[in-house]
XYZ file of N, CA and C in Angstrom:
768
model
N 55.601 80.151 -6.351
C 56.781 79.435 -5.876
C 56.424 78.025 -5.407
N 55.305 77.950 -4.606
C 54.892 76.641 -4.118
C 54.540 75.711 -5.268
N 53.860 76.285 -6.293
C 53.487 75.470 -7.449
C 54.730 74.945 -8.152
N 55.752 75.817 -8.306
C 56.995 75.379 -8.941
C 57.672 74.275 -8.121
N 57.644 74.427 -6.806
C 58.253 73.423 -5.948
C 57.515 72.089 -6.055
N 56.181 72.142 -6.045
C 55.397 70.915 -6.152
C 55.650 70.222 -7.495
N 55.798 71.014 -8.552
C 56.101 70.443 -9.862
C 57.471 69.765 -9.843
N 58.446 70.398 -9.193
C 59.772 69.780 -9.070
C 59.688 68.471 -8.298
N 58.899 68.483 -7.227
C 58.743 67.261 -6.434
C 58.252 66.115 -7.317
N 57.237 66.405 -8.134
C 56.681 65.357 -8.998
C 57.723 64.877 -10.009
N 58.478 65.827 -10.558
C 59.509 65.465 -11.535
C 60.619 64.642 -10.892
N 61.017 65.003 -9.679
C 62.085 64.270 -9.002
C 61.639 62.840 -8.706
N 60.425 62.677 -8.199
C 59.921 61.335 -7.900
C 59.840 60.513 -9.179
N 59.305 61.099 -10.246
C 59.196 60.382 -11.518
C 60.576 60.022 -12.072
N 61.531 60.925 -11.936
C 62.875 60.690 -12.468
C 63.579 59.570 -11.705
N 63.477 59.584 -10.375
C 64.126 58.527 -9.597
C 63.473 57.173 -9.859
N 62.170 57.169 -10.017
C 61.487 55.900 -10.301
C 61.827 55.375 -11.681
N 62.098 56.282 -12.598
C 62.455 55.855 -13.946
C 63.902 55.440 -14.093
N 64.791 56.007 -13.260
C 66.224 55.760 -13.423
C 66.859 55.003 -12.271
N 66.116 54.809 -11.175
C 66.716 54.176 -10.010
C 67.566 55.179 -9.263
N 68.751 54.779 -8.867
C 69.643 55.681 -8.136
C 70.108 56.807 -9.055
N 69.953 58.062 -8.613
C 70.360 59.210 -9.425
C 71.183 60.170 -8.576
N 72.131 60.829 -9.225
C 72.996 61.795 -8.556
C 72.297 63.151 -8.441
N 72.632 63.883 -7.378
C 72.097 65.235 -7.200
C 72.457 66.100 -8.404
N 73.683 65.955 -8.910
C 74.119 66.752 -10.056
C 73.262 66.471 -11.290
N 72.867 65.205 -11.479
C 72.018 64.857 -12.626
C 70.632 65.478 -12.483
N 70.084 65.426 -11.272
C 68.770 66.026 -11.040
C 68.810 67.540 -11.230
N 69.889 68.170 -10.762
C 70.014 69.619 -10.925
C 70.045 70.003 -12.396
N 70.801 69.227 -13.196
C 70.878 69.503 -14.631
C 69.539 69.250 -15.313
N 68.864 68.186 -14.917
C 67.576 67.835 -15.522
C 66.523 68.899 -15.228
N 66.548 69.436 -14.014
C 65.536 70.403 -13.597
C 65.948 71.850 -13.863
N 67.238 72.078 -14.129
C 67.720 73.428 -14.365
C 67.736 74.284 -13.113
N 68.062 73.669 -11.972
C 68.110 74.405 -10.706
C 69.444 74.141 -10.021
N 69.706 74.869 -8.948
C 70.960 74.717 -8.213
C 70.980 73.405 -7.438
N 72.202 72.909 -7.185
C 72.358 71.676 -6.406
C 71.698 71.805 -5.038
N 71.826 72.970 -4.421
C 71.265 73.162 -3.090
C 69.741 73.079 -3.120
N 69.130 73.555 -4.199
C 67.674 73.446 -4.337
C 67.261 71.980 -4.388
N 67.998 71.178 -5.143
C 67.702 69.749 -5.227
C 67.867 69.094 -3.861
N 68.914 69.446 -3.145
C 69.137 68.851 -1.819
C 67.979 69.173 -0.870
N 67.505 70.424 -0.924
C 66.366 70.797 -0.070
C 65.120 70.016 -0.462
N 64.892 69.893 -1.779
C 63.731 69.136 -2.252
C 63.813 67.674 -1.810
N 65.002 67.094 -1.917
C 65.169 65.693 -1.530
C 64.943 65.494 -0.040
N 65.315 66.469 0.759
C 65.069 66.384 2.202
C 63.578 66.291 2.486
N 62.795 67.120 1.801
C 61.338 67.103 1.987
C 60.757 65.784 1.491
N 61.199 65.337 0.331
C 60.666 64.093 -0.241
C 61.050 62.884 0.609
N 62.231 62.931 1.219
C 62.619 61.844 2.114
C 61.728 61.836 3.351
N 61.407 63.002 3.872
C 60.512 63.092 5.025
C 59.121 62.577 4.688
N 58.741 62.696 3.416
C 57.435 62.203 2.967
C 57.471 60.718 2.618
N 58.654 60.101 2.682
C 58.782 58.675 2.404
C 58.755 58.315 0.940
N 59.086 59.271 0.049
C 59.026 59.022 -1.389
C 60.391 58.730 -2.002
N 61.461 59.232 -1.398
C 62.820 58.924 -1.846
C 63.681 58.724 -0.609
N 64.872 58.189 -0.848
C 65.855 58.082 0.225
C 67.172 58.637 -0.281
N 67.853 59.405 0.571
C 69.106 60.043 0.175
C 70.297 59.261 0.691
N 71.391 59.325 -0.096
C 72.638 58.722 0.340
C 73.799 59.299 -0.446
N 74.753 59.912 0.227
C 76.027 60.328 -0.365
C 75.870 61.056 -1.705
N 75.115 62.149 -1.722
C 74.979 62.951 -2.927
C 74.088 62.363 -3.993
N 73.252 61.402 -3.600
C 72.363 60.754 -4.565
C 71.020 60.475 -3.901
N 70.092 59.958 -4.691
C 68.780 59.574 -4.180
C 68.287 58.370 -4.965
N 67.426 57.600 -4.344
C 66.807 56.484 -5.045
C 65.362 56.348 -4.566
N 64.499 55.685 -5.342
C 63.076 55.630 -4.995
C 62.791 54.688 -3.839
N 61.752 55.014 -3.089
C 61.266 54.151 -2.015
C 59.996 53.467 -2.501
N 59.921 52.159 -2.291
C 58.747 51.412 -2.724
C 57.608 51.591 -1.723
N 56.397 51.757 -2.241
C 55.228 51.918 -1.385
C 54.015 51.335 -2.093
N 52.824 51.592 -1.543
C 51.620 50.991 -2.109
C 51.377 51.402 -3.549
N 51.923 52.542 -3.965
C 51.704 53.008 -5.320
C 52.851 52.766 -6.271
N 53.958 52.230 -5.757
C 55.129 52.059 -6.608
C 55.988 50.894 -6.124
N 56.419 50.060 -7.076
C 57.324 48.957 -6.782
C 58.340 48.865 -7.911
N 59.608 48.702 -7.576
C 60.639 48.626 -8.601
C 60.514 47.350 -9.424
N 61.030 47.399 -10.650
C 60.972 46.256 -11.547
C 62.180 45.352 -11.342
N 62.125 44.150 -11.927
C 63.262 43.239 -11.871
C 64.454 43.812 -12.623
N 64.194 44.580 -13.691
C 65.304 45.214 -14.425
C 66.087 46.144 -13.510
N 65.364 46.924 -12.704
C 66.039 47.817 -11.765
C 66.781 47.008 -10.708
N 66.137 46.004 -10.153
C 66.757 45.216 -9.086
C 68.004 44.482 -9.571
N 67.995 44.088 -10.850
C 69.136 43.339 -11.379
C 70.296 44.246 -11.788
N 70.140 45.555 -11.605
C 71.219 46.490 -11.935
C 71.634 47.342 -10.738
N 71.055 47.079 -9.585
C 71.260 47.911 -8.397
C 71.941 47.101 -7.302
N 73.150 47.518 -6.862
C 73.877 46.853 -5.784
C 74.073 45.358 -6.047
N 74.399 45.021 -7.280
C 74.528 43.601 -7.647
C 75.670 42.897 -6.911
N 76.883 43.485 -6.785
C 77.941 42.786 -6.030
C 77.517 42.479 -4.599
N 76.830 43.421 -3.966
C 76.349 43.194 -2.602
C 75.347 42.045 -2.569
N 74.478 41.986 -3.549
C 73.470 40.929 -3.587
C 74.113 39.562 -3.828
N 75.177 39.523 -4.608
C 75.886 38.242 -4.810
C 76.512 37.763 -3.504
N 77.077 38.683 -2.733
C 77.659 38.300 -1.441
C 76.578 37.840 -0.470
N 75.445 38.519 -0.489
C 74.326 38.105 0.359
C 73.879 36.700 -0.014
N 73.797 36.420 -1.304
C 73.392 35.088 -1.759
C 74.348 34.021 -1.246
N 75.647 34.261 -1.379
C 76.642 33.282 -0.939
C 76.569 33.069 0.570
N 76.420 34.146 1.335
C 76.336 34.026 2.790
C 75.078 33.286 3.216
N 73.998 33.480 2.491
C 72.741 32.805 2.822
C 72.855 31.302 2.623
N 73.499 30.896 1.547
C 73.685 29.464 1.292
C 74.438 28.803 2.435
N 75.389 29.528 3.021
C 76.154 28.989 4.154
C 75.255 28.762 5.375
N 74.138 29.457 5.465
C 73.250 29.346 6.614
C 72.198 28.256 6.469
N 72.098 27.662 5.288
C 71.074 26.638 5.072
C 71.327 25.409 5.940
N 72.608 25.107 6.160
C 72.956 23.982 7.023
C 72.498 22.649 6.478
N 71.919 21.814 7.346
C 71.521 20.458 6.958
C 70.093 20.390 6.427
N 69.494 21.532 6.161
C 68.111 21.553 5.670
C 67.978 20.772 4.371
N 66.866 20.119 4.215
C 66.582 19.395 2.968
C 65.452 20.032 2.176
N 64.674 20.919 2.841
C 63.614 21.646 2.131
C 63.769 23.135 2.427
N 63.756 23.950 1.387
C 63.865 25.392 1.566
C 62.805 26.096 0.732
N 62.444 27.276 1.198
C 61.579 28.169 0.428
C 62.435 29.310 -0.071
N 62.374 29.576 -1.376
C 63.086 30.704 -1.976
C 62.066 31.687 -2.519
N 62.130 32.888 -2.029
C 61.163 33.929 -2.347
C 61.300 34.401 -3.793
N 60.365 35.236 -4.225
C 60.508 35.939 -5.490
C 61.521 37.060 -5.318
N 62.063 37.580 -6.422
C 63.008 38.682 -6.355
C 64.352 38.337 -6.951
N 65.198 39.352 -7.103
C 66.481 39.152 -7.774
C 67.498 38.422 -6.896
N 67.583 38.765 -5.612
C 68.543 38.081 -4.739
C 68.206 36.604 -4.586
N 66.941 36.201 -4.403
C 66.630 34.767 -4.410
C 67.034 34.086 -5.723
N 66.897 34.816 -6.841
C 67.328 34.254 -8.125
C 68.834 34.008 -8.119
N 69.598 34.931 -7.522
C 71.045 34.730 -7.408
C 71.364 33.527 -6.522
N 70.607 33.346 -5.452
C 70.801 32.173 -4.591
C 70.549 30.901 -5.383
N 69.477 30.888 -6.178
C 69.166 29.710 -6.992
C 70.289 29.402 -7.971
N 70.830 30.438 -8.614
C 71.916 30.217 -9.575
C 73.161 29.687 -8.884
N 73.452 30.178 -7.677
C 74.607 29.665 -6.950
C 74.364 28.248 -6.456
N 73.153 27.942 -6.014
C 72.824 26.581 -5.608
C 72.939 25.612 -6.773
N 72.631 26.093 -7.962
C 72.682 25.240 -9.151
C 74.101 24.761 -9.433
N 75.088 25.463 -8.892
C 76.475 25.065 -9.079
C 76.980 24.117 -8.009
N 76.115 23.741 -7.067
C 76.504 22.809 -6.016
C 75.947 21.421 -6.325
N 76.376 20.432 -5.529
C 75.881 19.073 -5.752
C 74.982 18.602 -4.615
N 74.427 19.561 -3.853
C 73.590 19.169 -2.727
C 72.167 18.892 -3.175
N 71.541 17.924 -2.520
C 70.167 17.561 -2.837
C 69.220 18.406 -1.999
N 68.292 19.063 -2.642
C 67.339 19.924 -1.956
C 65.980 19.861 -2.628
N 64.943 20.049 -1.820
C 63.624 20.351 -2.358
C 63.403 21.841 -2.186
N 63.168 22.533 -3.290
C 63.032 23.989 -3.272
C 61.595 24.355 -3.623
N 60.942 25.050 -2.722
C 59.587 25.559 -2.939
C 59.699 27.034 -3.272
N 59.024 27.479 -4.318
C 59.170 28.881 -4.728
C 57.938 29.392 -5.462
N 57.632 30.699 -5.314
C 56.613 31.331 -6.138
C 57.226 32.034 -7.346
N 58.554 31.886 -7.525
C 59.292 32.652 -8.535
C 59.544 31.828 -9.791
N 59.075 32.320 -10.919
C 59.346 31.650 -12.186
C 60.840 31.635 -12.473
N 61.529 32.733 -12.157
C 62.976 32.803 -12.404
C 63.737 31.786 -11.569
N 63.379 31.648 -10.292
C 64.033 30.664 -9.420
C 63.773 29.252 -9.921
N 62.525 28.954 -10.235
C 62.181 27.611 -10.716
C 62.930 27.273 -11.998
N 63.033 28.242 -12.898
C 63.734 28.017 -14.158
C 65.213 27.761 -13.926
N 65.816 28.492 -12.976
C 67.248 28.345 -12.703
C 67.591 26.958 -12.170
N 66.638 26.306 -11.505
C 66.921 25.029 -10.843
C 66.259 23.821 -11.503
N 65.376 24.052 -12.447
C 64.522 22.983 -12.965
C 65.292 21.822 -13.584
N 66.443 22.085 -14.197
C 67.186 21.025 -14.893
C 68.274 20.395 -14.023
N 68.357 20.792 -12.768
C 69.343 20.217 -11.854
C 68.811 18.889 -11.315
N 69.520 17.808 -11.588
C 69.060 16.478 -11.195
C 69.025 16.274 -9.691
N 69.772 17.110 -8.943
C 69.803 16.994 -7.489
C 68.653 17.736 -6.814
N 67.982 18.586 -7.567
C 66.956 19.451 -6.997
C 65.547 18.964 -7.355
N 64.673 18.997 -6.370
C 63.241 18.847 -6.613
C 62.624 20.237 -6.474
N 62.010 20.733 -7.524
C 61.477 22.097 -7.534
C 59.955 22.049 -7.503
N 59.379 22.709 -6.514
C 57.925 22.825 -6.409
C 57.553 24.272 -6.687
N 56.908 24.490 -7.802
C 56.490 25.826 -8.213
C 55.082 26.088 -7.698
N 54.931 27.152 -6.938
C 53.628 27.525 -6.390
C 52.817 28.254 -7.453
N 51.699 27.690 -7.839
C 50.901 28.255 -8.918
C 49.936 29.317 -8.430
N 49.762 30.361 -9.208
C 48.837 31.437 -8.851
C 48.874 32.541 -9.877
N 48.393 33.708 -9.505
C 48.451 34.875 -10.381
C 49.896 35.357 -10.485
N 50.387 35.574 -11.708
C 51.776 35.990 -11.919
C 51.868 37.513 -11.875
N 52.774 38.006 -11.026
C 53.027 39.450 -10.954
C 54.062 39.812 -12.019
N 53.706 40.723 -12.900
C 54.577 41.040 -14.036
C 55.890 41.688 -13.609
N 55.862 42.476 -12.544
C 57.083 43.179 -12.135
C 58.131 42.239 -11.575
N 57.722 41.143 -10.954
C 58.682 40.256 -10.298
C 58.666 38.830 -10.821
N 57.666 38.484 -11.648
C 57.476 37.111 -12.122
C 57.312 36.146 -10.948
N 56.640 36.632 -9.904
C 56.289 35.792 -8.761
C 54.786 35.596 -8.719
N 54.347 34.513 -8.057
C 52.923 34.204 -8.012
C 52.327 34.568 -6.655
N 51.055 34.957 -6.669
C 50.313 35.293 -5.462
C 48.895 34.746 -5.601
N 48.147 34.829 -4.518
C 46.753 34.418 -4.562
C 46.481 33.217 -3.666
N 45.206 32.841 -3.562
C 44.823 31.783 -2.621
C 45.357 30.423 -3.045
N 45.608 30.229 -4.358
C 46.209 28.961 -4.785
C 47.580 28.784 -4.125
N 48.344 29.873 -4.079
C 49.685 29.820 -3.484
C 49.594 29.524 -1.989
N 48.777 30.269 -1.273
C 48.691 30.073 0.174
C 48.083 28.715 0.517
N 47.167 28.217 -0.307
C 46.598 26.886 -0.069
C 47.671 25.808 -0.196
N 48.531 25.931 -1.195
C 49.607 24.953 -1.371
C 50.578 24.994 -0.190
N 50.935 26.191 0.240
C 51.878 26.323 1.349
C 51.319 25.708 2.622
N 50.005 25.810 2.821
C 49.389 25.317 4.057
C 49.514 23.805 4.208
N 49.879 23.098 3.136
C 50.047 21.639 3.202
C 51.506 21.233 3.446
N 52.418 22.207 3.567
C 53.847 21.924 3.629
C 54.429 22.264 4.999
N 55.584 21.661 5.294
C 56.400 22.057 6.429
C 57.821 22.198 5.916
N 58.342 23.413 5.928
C 59.608 23.751 5.279
C 60.693 23.931 6.337
N 61.892 23.412 6.047
C 63.001 23.535 6.993
C 63.463 24.986 7.136
N 63.742 25.631 6.009
C 64.275 26.990 6.030
C 63.542 27.844 5.001
N 62.998 28.960 5.442
C 62.379 29.927 4.531
C 63.322 31.103 4.344
N 63.592 31.447 3.092
C 64.473 32.565 2.744
C 63.605 33.622 2.063
N 63.397 34.728 2.749
C 62.457 35.732 2.281
C 63.072 37.115 2.216
N 62.581 37.903 1.271
C 62.924 39.306 1.177
C 61.757 40.159 1.636
N 61.953 41.469 1.576
C 60.906 42.437 1.902
C 61.268 43.743 1.224
N 60.299 44.612 1.087
C 60.566 45.931 0.528
C 61.062 46.896 1.583
N 60.763 46.589 2.841
C 61.253 47.404 3.944
C 61.333 46.586 5.210
N 62.297 46.938 6.077
C 62.431 46.284 7.375
C 62.861 47.344 8.391
N 62.144 47.395 9.500
C 62.483 48.365 10.537
C 62.178 47.756 11.899
N 62.901 48.177 12.940
C 62.627 47.640 14.273
C 61.201 47.911 14.737
N 60.664 49.055 14.346
C 59.341 49.454 14.829
C 58.209 48.796 14.042
N 58.321 48.749 12.728
C 57.222 48.297 11.869
C 57.397 46.843 11.443
N 58.581 46.299 11.553
C 58.802 44.937 11.111
C 59.097 44.869 9.622
N 58.635 43.815 8.973
C 58.895 43.588 7.552
C 57.633 43.876 6.760
N 57.792 44.650 5.679
C 56.635 45.128 4.938
C 56.842 45.015 3.432
N 55.730 44.996 2.707
C 55.725 45.003 1.246
C 54.651 45.981 0.775
N 54.704 46.395 -0.498
C 53.659 47.304 -0.977
C 52.292 46.645 -1.127
N 52.241 45.318 -1.362
C 50.987 44.661 -1.722
C 50.546 43.651 -0.664
N 49.311 43.747 -0.162
C 48.813 42.762 0.799
C 48.843 41.329 0.258
N 48.621 41.137 -1.038
C 48.637 39.783 -1.599
C 50.012 39.138 -1.449
N 51.072 39.955 -1.584
C 52.431 39.450 -1.398
C 52.688 39.173 0.072
N 52.233 40.055 0.937
C 52.376 39.845 2.380
C 51.684 38.565 2.826
N 50.534 38.269 2.237
C 49.805 37.053 2.600
C 50.647 35.808 2.333
N 51.310 35.777 1.193
C 52.151 34.623 0.851
C 53.309 34.505 1.835
N 53.988 35.610 2.099
C 55.138 35.585 3.004
C 54.728 35.174 4.420
N 53.618 35.713 4.906
C 53.149 35.363 6.247
C 52.803 33.882 6.340
N 52.187 33.338 5.299
C 51.839 31.921 5.297
C 53.094 31.061 5.307
N 54.105 31.451 4.545
C 55.366 30.707 4.532
C 55.994 30.707 5.919
N 56.015 31.849 6.573
C 56.606 31.938 7.906
C 55.931 30.986 8.885
N 54.623 30.864 8.782
C 53.885 30.013 9.711
C 54.083 28.525 9.431
N 54.689 28.195 8.286
C 54.916 26.796 7.918
C 56.401 26.495 7.733
N 57.265 27.247 8.410
C 58.708 27.052 8.289
C 59.347 26.973 9.667
N 60.353 26.088 9.796
C 61.052 25.926 11.073
C 62.022 27.078 11.330
N 62.801 27.451 10.316
C 63.753 28.549 10.444
C 63.459 29.591 9.381
N 63.718 30.854 9.741
C 63.421 31.946 8.818
C 64.651 32.838 8.670
N 64.999 33.127 7.410
C 66.139 33.985 7.093
C 65.646 35.135 6.217
N 65.930 36.352 6.643
C 65.646 37.518 5.803
C 66.879 37.849 4.980
N 66.678 38.187 3.710
C 67.767 38.629 2.844
C 67.398 39.982 2.243
N 68.362 40.916 2.261
C 68.087 42.224 1.671
C 69.264 43.156 1.805
N 69.475 43.989 0.809
C 70.560 44.969 0.858
C 70.267 46.012 1.932
N 71.320 46.752 2.316
C 71.209 47.679 3.443
C 70.169 48.772 3.223
N 69.865 49.088 1.958
C 68.896 50.151 1.685
C 67.481 49.768 2.096
N 67.224 48.497 2.341
C 65.901 48.058 2.811
C 65.688 48.395 4.284
N 66.793 48.526 5.024
C 66.709 48.707 6.462
C 66.305 50.134 6.816
N 65.437 50.238 7.812
C 64.923 51.541 8.212
C 63.790 52.028 7.338
N 63.327 51.167 6.414
C 62.253 51.547 5.500
C 60.954 50.848 5.872
N 59.842 51.517 5.637
C 58.507 50.949 5.832
C 57.749 50.987 4.521
N 57.051 49.921 4.220
C 56.166 49.912 3.069
C 54.726 49.859 3.581
N 53.815 49.303 2.822
C 52.384 49.423 3.114
C 51.839 48.304 3.992
N 52.237 47.061 3.679
C 51.591 45.907 4.291
C 52.593 45.078 5.091
N 52.358 44.931 6.389
C 53.265 44.191 7.265
C 52.968 42.693 7.219
N 54.055 41.875 7.226
C 53.845 40.429 7.275
C 54.614 39.744 8.393
N 55.528 40.444 9.073
C 56.300 39.800 10.130
C 56.974 40.837 11.011
N 57.374 40.393 12.200
C 58.239 41.182 13.072
C 59.683 40.735 12.875
N 60.617 41.607 13.196
C 62.034 41.258 13.102
C 62.342 40.037 13.967
N 61.707 39.955 15.115
C 61.950 38.860 16.054
C 61.486 37.498 15.542
N 60.720 37.465 14.453
C 60.280 36.196 13.876
C 61.410 35.460 13.161
N 62.530 36.158 12.913
C 63.607 35.604 12.105
C 64.793 35.183 12.965
N 65.440 34.106 12.519
C 66.658 33.653 13.182
C 67.900 34.359 12.633
N 67.828 34.837 11.397
C 68.981 35.511 10.792
C 68.512 36.569 9.811
N 69.263 37.677 9.746
C 69.087 38.722 8.747
C 70.400 38.818 7.991
N 70.365 38.654 6.673
C 71.584 38.681 5.869
C 71.546 39.913 4.979
N 72.545 40.771 5.124
C 72.617 42.006 4.350
C 74.067 42.261 3.955
N 74.366 43.491 3.536
C 75.737 43.836 3.144
C 76.319 44.816 4.146
N 77.579 45.196 3.932
C 78.278 46.037 4.898
C 77.891 47.510 4.812
N 76.951 47.831 3.931
C 76.391 49.166 3.939
C 75.577 49.428 5.200
N 75.121 48.359 5.857
C 74.471 48.493 7.155
C 75.567 48.575 8.210
N 75.614 49.646 8.947
C 76.684 49.844 9.920
C 76.533 48.866 11.083
N 77.624 48.649 11.810
C 77.577 47.755 12.962
C 76.618 48.283 14.024
N 76.553 49.611 14.149
C 75.612 50.201 15.108
C 74.174 49.892 14.698
N 73.860 50.070 13.418
C 72.510 49.767 12.939
C 72.203 48.284 13.100
N 73.174 47.439 12.762
C 72.978 45.995 12.895
C 72.652 45.620 14.330
N 73.292 46.312 15.292
C 73.056 46.032 16.701
C 71.613 46.255 17.114
N 70.971 47.250 16.523
C 69.567 47.531 16.856
C 68.671 46.349 16.482
N 68.981 45.708 15.354
C 68.183 44.560 14.910
C 68.550 43.305 15.695
N 69.822 43.142 15.990
C 70.264 41.969 16.751
C 69.641 41.961 18.142
N 69.403 43.131 18.715
C 68.770 43.211 20.032
C 67.375 42.593 20.033
N 66.746 42.503 18.882
C 65.401 41.925 18.769
C 65.429 40.414 18.591
N 66.616 39.813 18.491
C 66.695 38.350 18.470
C 67.503 37.714 17.369
N 67.389 38.169 16.113
C 68.085 37.455 15.040
C 69.574 37.740 14.995
N 70.304 36.803 14.438
C 71.713 37.043 14.099
C 71.757 37.912 12.856
N 72.605 38.918 12.859
C 72.735 39.805 11.700
C 74.067 39.507 11.015
N 73.980 39.102 9.747
C 75.166 38.776 8.951
C 75.368 39.891 7.930
N 76.538 40.528 7.954
C 76.864 41.581 6.989
C 77.906 41.030 6.017
N 77.460 40.618 4.858
C 78.344 39.932 3.896
C 79.196 40.918 3.116
């Protein structure tokens, strides 16, 4: 019985990582077991930090051994991410230099900025962000060179951190794989954390961007505390009660 359960656990983790958000009914059909069996399995896997449950479904949790692809990110909670992007642009204020992180939501911010007529210098490790803004005559784009991560098309390495150490940025806009009051902001890879931590130390204002599913999650490598940020921008999937826990640590919480 234990062997069968362990095999199901492996199949469930592999299935969620391959498909992203999946329904309990789909997992039950795939595994040939009862819905209640799947629910019990998901409870155990959630306790182990391998999946997260929500409203009759589950989705994968990113950790040191697994990180979602851009294809998954560009198909998951997209309307929420568009609202987060728009709300973040409103927070830039009079800044003339910004840092835009790697990831799908920063790419959405870049595309929305491309439709404005404001003059900005944008520093980024993201090939997608740089490409979205490169032909805008109002924008000066500084691409941070380094090792390219295939899953996100972002750069990491000492070349990136060396370049950042020469800059002073008005507003840094960063994501994370997990954010929690206790653990702070985390990513699966220390090399990515190094870049984010360096940006924070060279920026006047810091804004976190991320959908509600990032909240309450921990990944492998910490790069900041919640209190390091002036604003956290998310969607209304984060309840007002949950938002209050983060606001108590200092930042303004915007639920777009």
